[in-house]
mmCIF file of C-alpha atoms in Angstrom:
data_model
loop_
_atom_site.group_PDB
_atom_site.id
_atom_site.type_symbol
_atom_site.label_atom_id
_atom_site.label_comp_id
_atom_site.label_asym_id
_atom_site.label_seq_id
_atom_site.Cartn_x
_atom_site.Cartn_y
_atom_site.Cartn_z
ATOM 1 C CA UNK A 1 -32.917 9.892 28.919
ATOM 2 C CA UNK A 2 -35.824 7.642 28.151
ATOM 3 C CA UNK A 3 -35.407 4.277 26.499
ATOM 4 C CA UNK A 4 -36.918 5.620 23.260
ATOM 5 C CA UNK A 5 -34.220 8.266 22.839
ATOM 6 C CA UNK A 6 -31.161 7.439 20.748
ATOM 7 C CA UNK A 7 -27.771 7.788 22.416
ATOM 8 C CA UNK A 8 -25.689 10.807 21.486
ATOM 9 C CA UNK A 9 -22.331 9.936 20.012
ATOM 10 C CA UNK A 10 -19.676 12.555 20.647
ATOM 11 C CA UNK A 11 -16.113 12.774 19.481
ATOM 12 C CA UNK A 12 -14.740 13.806 22.889
ATOM 13 C CA UNK A 13 -11.846 15.931 21.618
ATOM 14 C CA UNK A 14 -9.017 16.869 23.994
ATOM 15 C CA UNK A 15 -7.002 20.072 24.276
ATOM 16 C CA UNK A 16 -4.571 18.837 21.633
ATOM 17 C CA UNK A 17 -7.374 18.476 19.090
ATOM 18 C CA UNK A 18 -7.098 14.702 19.240
ATOM 19 C CA UNK A 19 -9.978 12.556 20.453
ATOM 20 C CA UNK A 20 -9.542 10.308 23.448
ATOM 21 C CA UNK A 21 -7.612 7.544 21.728
ATOM 22 C CA UNK A 22 -9.068 4.706 23.781
ATOM 23 C CA UNK A 23 -12.607 5.790 22.959
ATOM 24 C CA UNK A 24 -11.771 6.488 19.306
ATOM 25 C CA UNK A 25 -10.035 3.151 18.741
ATOM 26 C CA UNK A 26 -12.836 1.236 20.437
ATOM 27 C CA UNK A 27 -15.359 2.997 18.188
ATOM 28 C CA UNK A 28 -13.267 2.205 15.121
ATOM 29 C CA UNK A 29 -12.994 -1.430 16.219
ATOM 30 C CA UNK A 30 -16.789 -1.660 16.469
ATOM 31 C CA UNK A 31 -16.957 -0.944 12.725
ATOM 32 C CA UNK A 32 -14.522 -3.700 11.729
ATOM 33 C CA UNK A 33 -17.345 -5.727 10.166
ATOM 34 C CA UNK A 34 -18.435 -2.681 8.185
ATOM 35 C CA UNK A 35 -14.872 -2.266 6.866
ATOM 36 C CA UNK A 36 -14.758 -5.918 5.845
ATOM 37 C CA UNK A 37 -18.066 -5.832 3.992
ATOM 38 C CA UNK A 38 -17.291 -2.485 2.388
ATOM 39 C CA UNK A 39 -14.054 -4.007 1.112
ATOM 40 C CA UNK A 40 -15.951 -6.974 -0.323
ATOM 41 C CA UNK A 41 -18.394 -4.618 -2.030
ATOM 42 C CA UNK A 42 -15.477 -2.644 -3.472
ATOM 43 C CA UNK A 43 -13.986 -5.811 -4.949
ATOM 44 C CA UNK A 44 -17.321 -6.710 -6.570
ATOM 45 C CA UNK A 45 -17.536 -3.179 -7.976
ATOM 46 C CA UNK A 46 -14.267 -3.845 -9.815
ATOM 47 C CA UNK A 47 -16.041 -6.350 -12.100
ATOM 48 C CA UNK A 48 -14.870 -9.267 -9.993
ATOM 49 C CA UNK A 49 -18.218 -10.929 -10.470
ATOM 50 C CA UNK A 50 -17.286 -11.611 -14.120
ATOM 51 C CA UNK A 51 -14.625 -13.921 -15.527
ATOM 52 C CA UNK A 52 -13.010 -11.170 -17.598
ATOM 53 C CA UNK A 53 -12.962 -8.876 -14.567
ATOM 54 C CA UNK A 54 -11.017 -11.409 -12.510
ATOM 55 C CA UNK A 55 -8.712 -12.214 -15.410
ATOM 56 C CA UNK A 56 -7.905 -8.548 -16.052
ATOM 57 C CA UNK A 57 -6.918 -7.977 -12.430
ATOM 58 C CA UNK A 58 -4.395 -10.809 -12.649
ATOM 59 C CA UNK A 59 -3.069 -9.853 -16.071
ATOM 60 C CA UNK A 60 -2.802 -6.084 -15.637
ATOM 61 C CA UNK A 61 0.320 -6.076 -13.400
ATOM 62 C CA UNK A 62 1.762 -8.966 -15.418
ATOM 63 C CA UNK A 63 1.422 -6.999 -18.658
ATOM 64 C CA UNK A 64 3.032 -3.966 -17.013
ATOM 65 C CA UNK A 65 5.868 -6.223 -15.908
ATOM 66 C CA UNK A 66 6.247 -7.546 -19.447
ATOM 67 C CA UNK A 67 6.408 -3.975 -20.789
ATOM 68 C CA UNK A 68 9.084 -2.995 -18.267
ATOM 69 C CA UNK A 69 10.940 -6.229 -19.041
ATOM 70 C CA UNK A 70 11.085 -5.285 -22.723
ATOM 71 C CA UNK A 71 12.004 -1.678 -21.893
ATOM 72 C CA UNK A 72 14.821 -2.692 -19.551
ATOM 73 C CA UNK A 73 16.015 -5.202 -22.133
ATOM 74 C CA UNK A 74 16.175 -2.517 -24.818
ATOM 75 C CA UNK A 75 18.028 -0.072 -22.573
ATOM 76 C CA UNK A 76 20.495 -2.714 -21.387
ATOM 77 C CA UNK A 77 20.960 -4.236 -24.855
ATOM 78 C CA UNK A 78 19.871 -7.638 -23.641
ATOM 79 C CA UNK A 79 16.607 -9.160 -22.490
ATOM 80 C CA UNK A 80 18.132 -11.588 -20.032
ATOM 81 C CA UNK A 81 15.962 -14.567 -19.166
ATOM 82 C CA UNK A 82 12.793 -15.551 -17.359
ATOM 83 C CA UNK A 83 14.481 -14.889 -13.997
ATOM 84 C CA UNK A 84 14.573 -11.166 -14.778
ATOM 85 C CA UNK A 85 10.953 -11.300 -15.904
ATOM 86 C CA UNK A 86 9.958 -13.033 -12.650
ATOM 87 C CA UNK A 87 11.900 -10.427 -10.673
ATOM 88 C CA UNK A 88 10.137 -7.501 -12.374
ATOM 89 C CA UNK A 89 6.662 -9.041 -12.345
ATOM 90 C CA UNK A 90 6.893 -10.137 -8.700
ATOM 91 C CA UNK A 91 8.058 -6.704 -7.563
ATOM 92 C CA UNK A 92 5.399 -4.947 -9.630
ATOM 93 C CA UNK A 93 2.682 -7.023 -7.959
ATOM 94 C CA UNK A 94 4.056 -5.806 -4.630
ATOM 95 C CA UNK A 95 4.187 -2.220 -5.858
ATOM 96 C CA UNK A 96 0.618 -2.450 -7.160
ATOM 97 C CA UNK A 97 -0.468 -3.565 -3.683
ATOM 98 C CA UNK A 98 1.355 -0.614 -2.098
ATOM 99 C CA UNK A 99 0.231 2.045 -4.604
ATOM 100 C CA UNK A 100 -3.380 0.826 -4.636
ATOM 101 C CA UNK A 101 -3.453 1.075 -0.833
ATOM 102 C CA UNK A 102 -2.220 4.670 -1.000
ATOM 103 C CA UNK A 103 -4.395 5.941 -3.861
ATOM 104 C CA UNK A 104 -7.691 4.312 -2.909
ATOM 105 C CA UNK A 105 -7.237 5.148 0.776
ATOM 106 C CA UNK A 106 -6.365 8.760 -0.007
ATOM 107 C CA UNK A 107 -9.544 9.184 -2.049
ATOM 108 C CA UNK A 108 -11.862 7.283 0.295
ATOM 109 C CA UNK A 109 -12.671 10.281 2.506
ATOM 110 C CA UNK A 110 -13.685 12.601 -0.330
ATOM 111 C CA UNK A 111 -15.468 10.166 -2.619
ATOM 112 C CA UNK A 112 -17.195 6.813 -2.458
ATOM 113 C CA UNK A 113 -17.822 5.828 1.126
ATOM 114 C CA UNK A 114 -16.611 9.210 2.364
ATOM 115 C CA UNK A 115 -19.328 11.009 0.439
ATOM 116 C CA UNK A 116 -22.070 8.635 1.526
ATOM 117 C CA UNK A 117 -21.053 8.677 5.191
ATOM 118 C CA UNK A 118 -20.154 12.378 5.394
ATOM 119 C CA UNK A 119 -22.701 13.129 8.134
ATOM 120 C CA UNK A 120 -22.470 9.831 9.995
ATOM 121 C CA UNK A 121 -20.740 9.189 13.312
ATOM 122 C CA UNK A 122 -18.466 6.466 11.963
ATOM 123 C CA UNK A 123 -14.743 7.094 12.627
ATOM 124 C CA UNK A 124 -13.343 8.110 9.243
ATOM 125 C CA UNK A 125 -10.188 6.052 9.711
ATOM 126 C CA UNK A 126 -12.329 3.001 8.961
ATOM 127 C CA UNK A 127 -12.632 4.096 5.308
ATOM 128 C CA UNK A 128 -8.911 4.052 4.387
ATOM 129 C CA UNK A 129 -8.587 0.861 6.409
ATOM 130 C CA UNK A 130 -11.280 -0.772 4.254
ATOM 131 C CA UNK A 131 -9.321 0.312 1.171
ATOM 132 C CA UNK A 132 -6.211 -1.308 2.642
ATOM 133 C CA UNK A 133 -8.127 -4.561 3.124
ATOM 134 C CA UNK A 134 -9.235 -4.400 -0.506
ATOM 135 C CA UNK A 135 -5.695 -3.863 -1.783
ATOM 136 C CA UNK A 136 -4.387 -6.701 0.383
ATOM 137 C CA UNK A 137 -7.130 -9.038 -0.800
ATOM 138 C CA UNK A 138 -6.388 -8.271 -4.448
ATOM 139 C CA UNK A 139 -2.662 -8.732 -3.873
ATOM 140 C CA UNK A 140 -3.089 -12.185 -2.364
ATOM 141 C CA UNK A 141 -5.250 -13.176 -5.320
ATOM 142 C CA UNK A 142 -2.644 -11.881 -7.776
ATOM 143 C CA UNK A 143 -0.071 -14.355 -6.463
ATOM 144 C CA UNK A 144 -1.966 -17.026 -8.397
ATOM 145 C CA UNK A 145 -0.314 -15.677 -11.556
ATOM 146 C CA UNK A 146 3.110 -15.072 -10.038
ATOM 147 C CA UNK A 147 3.635 -18.526 -8.464
ATOM 148 C CA UNK A 148 3.924 -20.444 -11.797
ATOM 149 C CA UNK A 149 6.294 -17.772 -13.136
ATOM 150 C CA UNK A 150 8.377 -18.076 -9.964
ATOM 151 C CA UNK A 151 9.102 -21.764 -10.558
ATOM 152 C CA UNK A 152 9.341 -21.372 -14.346
ATOM 153 C CA UNK A 153 12.176 -18.890 -13.766
ATOM 154 C CA UNK A 154 14.066 -21.428 -11.683
ATOM 155 C CA UNK A 155 13.341 -19.735 -8.367
ATOM 156 C CA UNK A 156 12.983 -22.212 -5.549
ATOM 157 C CA UNK A 157 11.606 -22.306 -2.025
ATOM 158 C CA UNK A 158 14.004 -20.847 0.546
ATOM 159 C CA UNK A 159 13.957 -19.766 4.175
ATOM 160 C CA UNK A 160 13.719 -16.013 3.355
ATOM 161 C CA UNK A 161 10.145 -16.697 2.255
ATOM 162 C CA UNK A 162 9.244 -17.026 5.927
ATOM 163 C CA UNK A 163 9.455 -13.222 6.036
ATOM 164 C CA UNK A 164 6.655 -12.845 3.450
ATOM 165 C CA UNK A 165 3.681 -12.589 5.881
ATOM 166 C CA UNK A 166 5.510 -9.865 7.824
ATOM 167 C CA UNK A 167 6.405 -8.047 4.593
ATOM 168 C CA UNK A 168 2.761 -8.078 3.509
ATOM 169 C CA UNK A 169 1.796 -6.586 6.876
ATOM 170 C CA UNK A 170 4.525 -3.915 6.779
ATOM 171 C CA UNK A 171 3.732 -2.949 3.184
ATOM 172 C CA UNK A 172 0.070 -2.551 4.117
ATOM 173 C CA UNK A 173 1.004 -0.514 7.201
ATOM 174 C CA UNK A 174 3.206 1.870 5.217
ATOM 175 C CA UNK A 175 0.586 2.256 2.490
ATOM 176 C CA UNK A 176 -2.160 2.759 5.082
ATOM 177 C CA UNK A 177 -0.136 5.424 6.908
ATOM 178 C CA UNK A 178 0.570 7.289 3.684
ATOM 179 C CA UNK A 179 -3.066 7.022 2.614
ATOM 180 C CA UNK A 180 -4.073 8.762 5.855
ATOM 181 C CA UNK A 181 -1.624 11.604 5.208
ATOM 182 C CA UNK A 182 -2.690 12.031 1.592
ATOM 183 C CA UNK A 183 -6.374 11.772 2.556
ATOM 184 C CA UNK A 184 -5.929 14.786 4.836
ATOM 185 C CA UNK A 185 -4.031 16.674 2.128
ATOM 186 C CA UNK A 186 -6.736 15.818 -0.393
ATOM 187 C CA UNK A 187 -9.388 17.392 1.827
ATOM 188 C CA UNK A 188 -7.596 20.746 1.701
ATOM 189 C CA UNK A 189 -6.129 20.487 -1.802
ATOM 190 C CA UNK A 190 -8.405 18.572 -4.148
ATOM 191 C CA UNK A 191 -5.733 18.150 -6.839
ATOM 192 C CA UNK A 192 -3.674 15.866 -4.608
ATOM 193 C CA UNK A 193 -5.615 12.838 -5.829
ATOM 194 C CA UNK A 194 -4.710 13.741 -9.432
ATOM 195 C CA UNK A 195 -1.029 14.237 -8.673
ATOM 196 C CA UNK A 196 -0.704 11.138 -6.499
ATOM 197 C CA UNK A 197 -0.474 8.541 -9.338
ATOM 198 C CA UNK A 198 2.330 10.539 -10.981
ATOM 199 C CA UNK A 199 4.154 10.859 -7.663
ATOM 200 C CA UNK A 200 3.885 7.103 -7.079
ATOM 201 C CA UNK A 201 5.123 6.355 -10.597
ATOM 202 C CA UNK A 202 8.193 8.531 -9.998
ATOM 203 C CA UNK A 203 8.677 6.784 -6.653
ATOM 204 C CA UNK A 204 8.530 3.438 -8.457
ATOM 205 C CA UNK A 205 11.432 4.435 -10.692
ATOM 206 C CA UNK A 206 13.457 5.550 -7.652
ATOM 207 C CA UNK A 207 12.866 2.245 -5.852
ATOM 208 C CA UNK A 208 14.452 -1.150 -6.625
ATOM 209 C CA UNK A 209 11.309 -2.614 -8.151
ATOM 210 C CA UNK A 210 12.291 -2.849 -11.821
ATOM 211 C CA UNK A 211 16.042 -2.597 -11.146
ATOM 212 C CA UNK A 212 18.146 -4.513 -8.634
ATOM 213 C CA UNK A 213 18.909 -2.880 -5.301
ATOM 214 C CA UNK A 214 22.585 -3.873 -5.658
ATOM 215 C CA UNK A 215 23.045 -1.244 -8.384
ATOM 216 C CA UNK A 216 22.684 1.636 -5.942
ATOM 217 C CA UNK A 217 24.787 0.293 -3.106
ATOM 218 C CA UNK A 218 28.054 1.327 -4.796
ATOM 219 C CA UNK A 219 26.828 4.819 -5.654
ATOM 220 C CA UNK A 220 27.713 7.833 -3.556
ATOM 221 C CA UNK A 221 26.566 11.321 -2.697
ATOM 222 C CA UNK A 222 23.056 12.554 -3.371
ATOM 223 C CA UNK A 223 21.998 9.500 -5.377
ATOM 224 C CA UNK A 224 22.734 7.161 -2.483
ATOM 225 C CA UNK A 225 21.081 9.480 0.045
ATOM 226 C CA UNK A 226 17.854 9.806 -1.950
ATOM 227 C CA UNK A 227 17.744 6.203 -3.080
ATOM 228 C CA UNK A 228 18.780 4.403 0.083
ATOM 229 C CA UNK A 229 18.540 6.559 3.183
ATOM 230 C CA UNK A 230 15.473 8.681 2.420
ATOM 231 C CA UNK A 231 13.369 6.152 0.534
ATOM 232 C CA UNK A 232 11.212 3.883 2.731
ATOM 233 C CA UNK A 233 10.557 1.563 -0.185
ATOM 234 C CA UNK A 234 14.240 0.968 -0.849
ATOM 235 C CA UNK A 235 14.500 -1.268 2.200
ATOM 236 C CA UNK A 236 10.998 -2.584 1.524
ATOM 237 C CA UNK A 237 11.606 -3.608 -2.087
ATOM 238 C CA UNK A 238 15.060 -4.912 -1.158
ATOM 239 C CA UNK A 239 13.459 -7.230 1.389
ATOM 240 C CA UNK A 240 10.773 -8.274 -1.100
ATOM 241 C CA UNK A 241 13.398 -8.946 -3.792
ATOM 242 C CA UNK A 242 15.401 -11.214 -1.489
ATOM 243 C CA UNK A 243 12.284 -12.951 -0.134
ATOM 244 C CA UNK A 244 11.046 -13.731 -3.644
ATOM 245 C CA UNK A 245 14.354 -15.301 -4.638
ATOM 246 C CA UNK A 246 16.451 -12.402 -5.895
ATOM 247 C CA UNK A 247 20.201 -11.969 -5.361
ATOM 248 C CA UNK A 248 21.504 -11.593 -1.823
ATOM 249 C CA UNK A 249 24.226 -8.965 -1.326
ATOM 250 C CA UNK A 250 26.428 -8.758 1.789
ATOM 251 C CA UNK A 251 24.731 -5.492 2.717
ATOM 252 C CA UNK A 252 22.007 -4.903 3.602
ATOM 253 C CA UNK A 253 21.140 -8.255 5.111
ATOM 254 C CA UNK A 254 17.582 -9.524 5.021
ATOM 255 C CA UNK A 255 17.148 -8.823 8.729
ATOM 256 C CA UNK A 256 18.557 -5.307 8.372
ATOM 257 C CA UNK A 257 16.271 -4.529 5.424
ATOM 258 C CA UNK A 258 13.186 -5.806 7.252
ATOM 259 C CA UNK A 259 14.005 -3.877 10.437
ATOM 260 C CA UNK A 260 14.569 -0.650 8.491
ATOM 261 C CA UNK A 261 11.341 -1.173 6.584
ATOM 262 C CA UNK A 262 9.494 -1.890 9.834
ATOM 263 C CA UNK A 263 10.790 1.343 11.377
ATOM 264 C CA UNK A 264 9.551 3.326 8.372
ATOM 265 C CA UNK A 265 6.178 1.539 8.341
ATOM 266 C CA UNK A 266 5.482 2.046 12.047
ATOM 267 C CA UNK A 267 6.695 5.658 12.016
ATOM 268 C CA UNK A 268 4.649 6.660 8.951
ATOM 269 C CA UNK A 269 1.573 4.856 10.300
ATOM 270 C CA UNK A 270 1.736 6.697 13.624
ATOM 271 C CA UNK A 271 2.286 10.089 11.969
ATOM 272 C CA UNK A 272 -0.503 9.440 9.484
ATOM 273 C CA UNK A 273 -2.930 8.244 12.141
ATOM 274 C CA UNK A 274 -2.431 11.195 14.501
ATOM 275 C CA UNK A 275 -2.554 13.685 11.624
ATOM 276 C CA UNK A 276 -5.746 12.112 10.300
ATOM 277 C CA UNK A 277 -7.702 11.955 13.553
ATOM 278 C CA UNK A 278 -6.633 15.471 14.590
ATOM 279 C CA UNK A 279 -8.211 16.871 11.387
ATOM 280 C CA UNK A 280 -11.190 14.568 11.167
ATOM 281 C CA UNK A 281 -13.660 17.148 12.529
ATOM 282 C CA UNK A 282 -13.181 19.237 9.367
ATOM 283 C CA UNK A 283 -13.879 16.456 6.875
ATOM 284 C CA UNK A 284 -17.677 16.765 6.951
ATOM 285 C CA UNK A 285 -17.464 20.564 6.543
ATOM 286 C CA UNK A 286 -15.062 20.450 3.607
ATOM 287 C CA UNK A 287 -16.524 17.376 1.910
#
C-alpha cells in the first residue's frame, strides 16, 4: 500500500457474529470526542441557545410533577405538603433522565446521526452513547430547579446523598443498555419508536416514582412479583427516593437497593451491548 492510499477499515467479525471486542472497543473509544461534540450539538438543537429554551427544559418536568401532585392529591383526598411535591418532582427528574436516555438512544441509529452516518465506518454504539451523554447533561442542569424545592420542603443534607453519583451512573447504564436493545428492535420493527413512549409511561406508573415504594412492600402475589422482583426501576427509584430524602423503611436497605439496581444495570448493559454489536452489520442495509 502506498502512502497515498487510505487505510481499509474492517469490522473483523468472528464466528459468533460479534466483532473482536478489543478492536471494536478501541475504535469506539477513538470516537469519544465525536460523541461529546455530537451531544453538545444535540443540546443546542433543543433551543438551548435561547433563554426560553433553557427555561422550558427546567420547567417541563416540574410542571409534570405539579400535575401528578394534584392528581395524587385528588385520588388520595388530600394534597399533603411540599414534601410530597418535592418527592414527586425529584423522582420525575430522575425518570425523565432515564426515559430520555432510552428513547433518544433507541432512535439514534435510524434517524439523526444514524441517517447521516449510515455508510461510515464509525462504530454505531457511539450514537446511543452520545444520546446518553445528552440526557445526563440535561439531568444535571435540571437539578438547578430541584435544589431550592428540596430545602423548601424541609429536606436536609444526609449521608445517603453520597450515593447520588453512583445512582446517576447506574441510571445512565440501565438506560443506555435498554436503548441499545430498543435500537436493534427499531431497525427491524419501525413502530417500536412510536410504542416506546407509551411503554415507558406505563413503566413509570408501575415504579415508585410518583408513589412511595413502601406501599408495595406489604403486597403479595403477582403485584409484588411484577412491582418488586421483575422491575429494575423499583430498586432504582427506591434508592433515588431514599437518597433524595424520602422515608427509609427497614427493607430494602439503601445498600440492598443500590446493589440490586447495579446488578440490573450491568446485566442489561451487557445484554444490550452484545445484542447491538452482533446486529450492527445489518443497520446500513436496513436504514
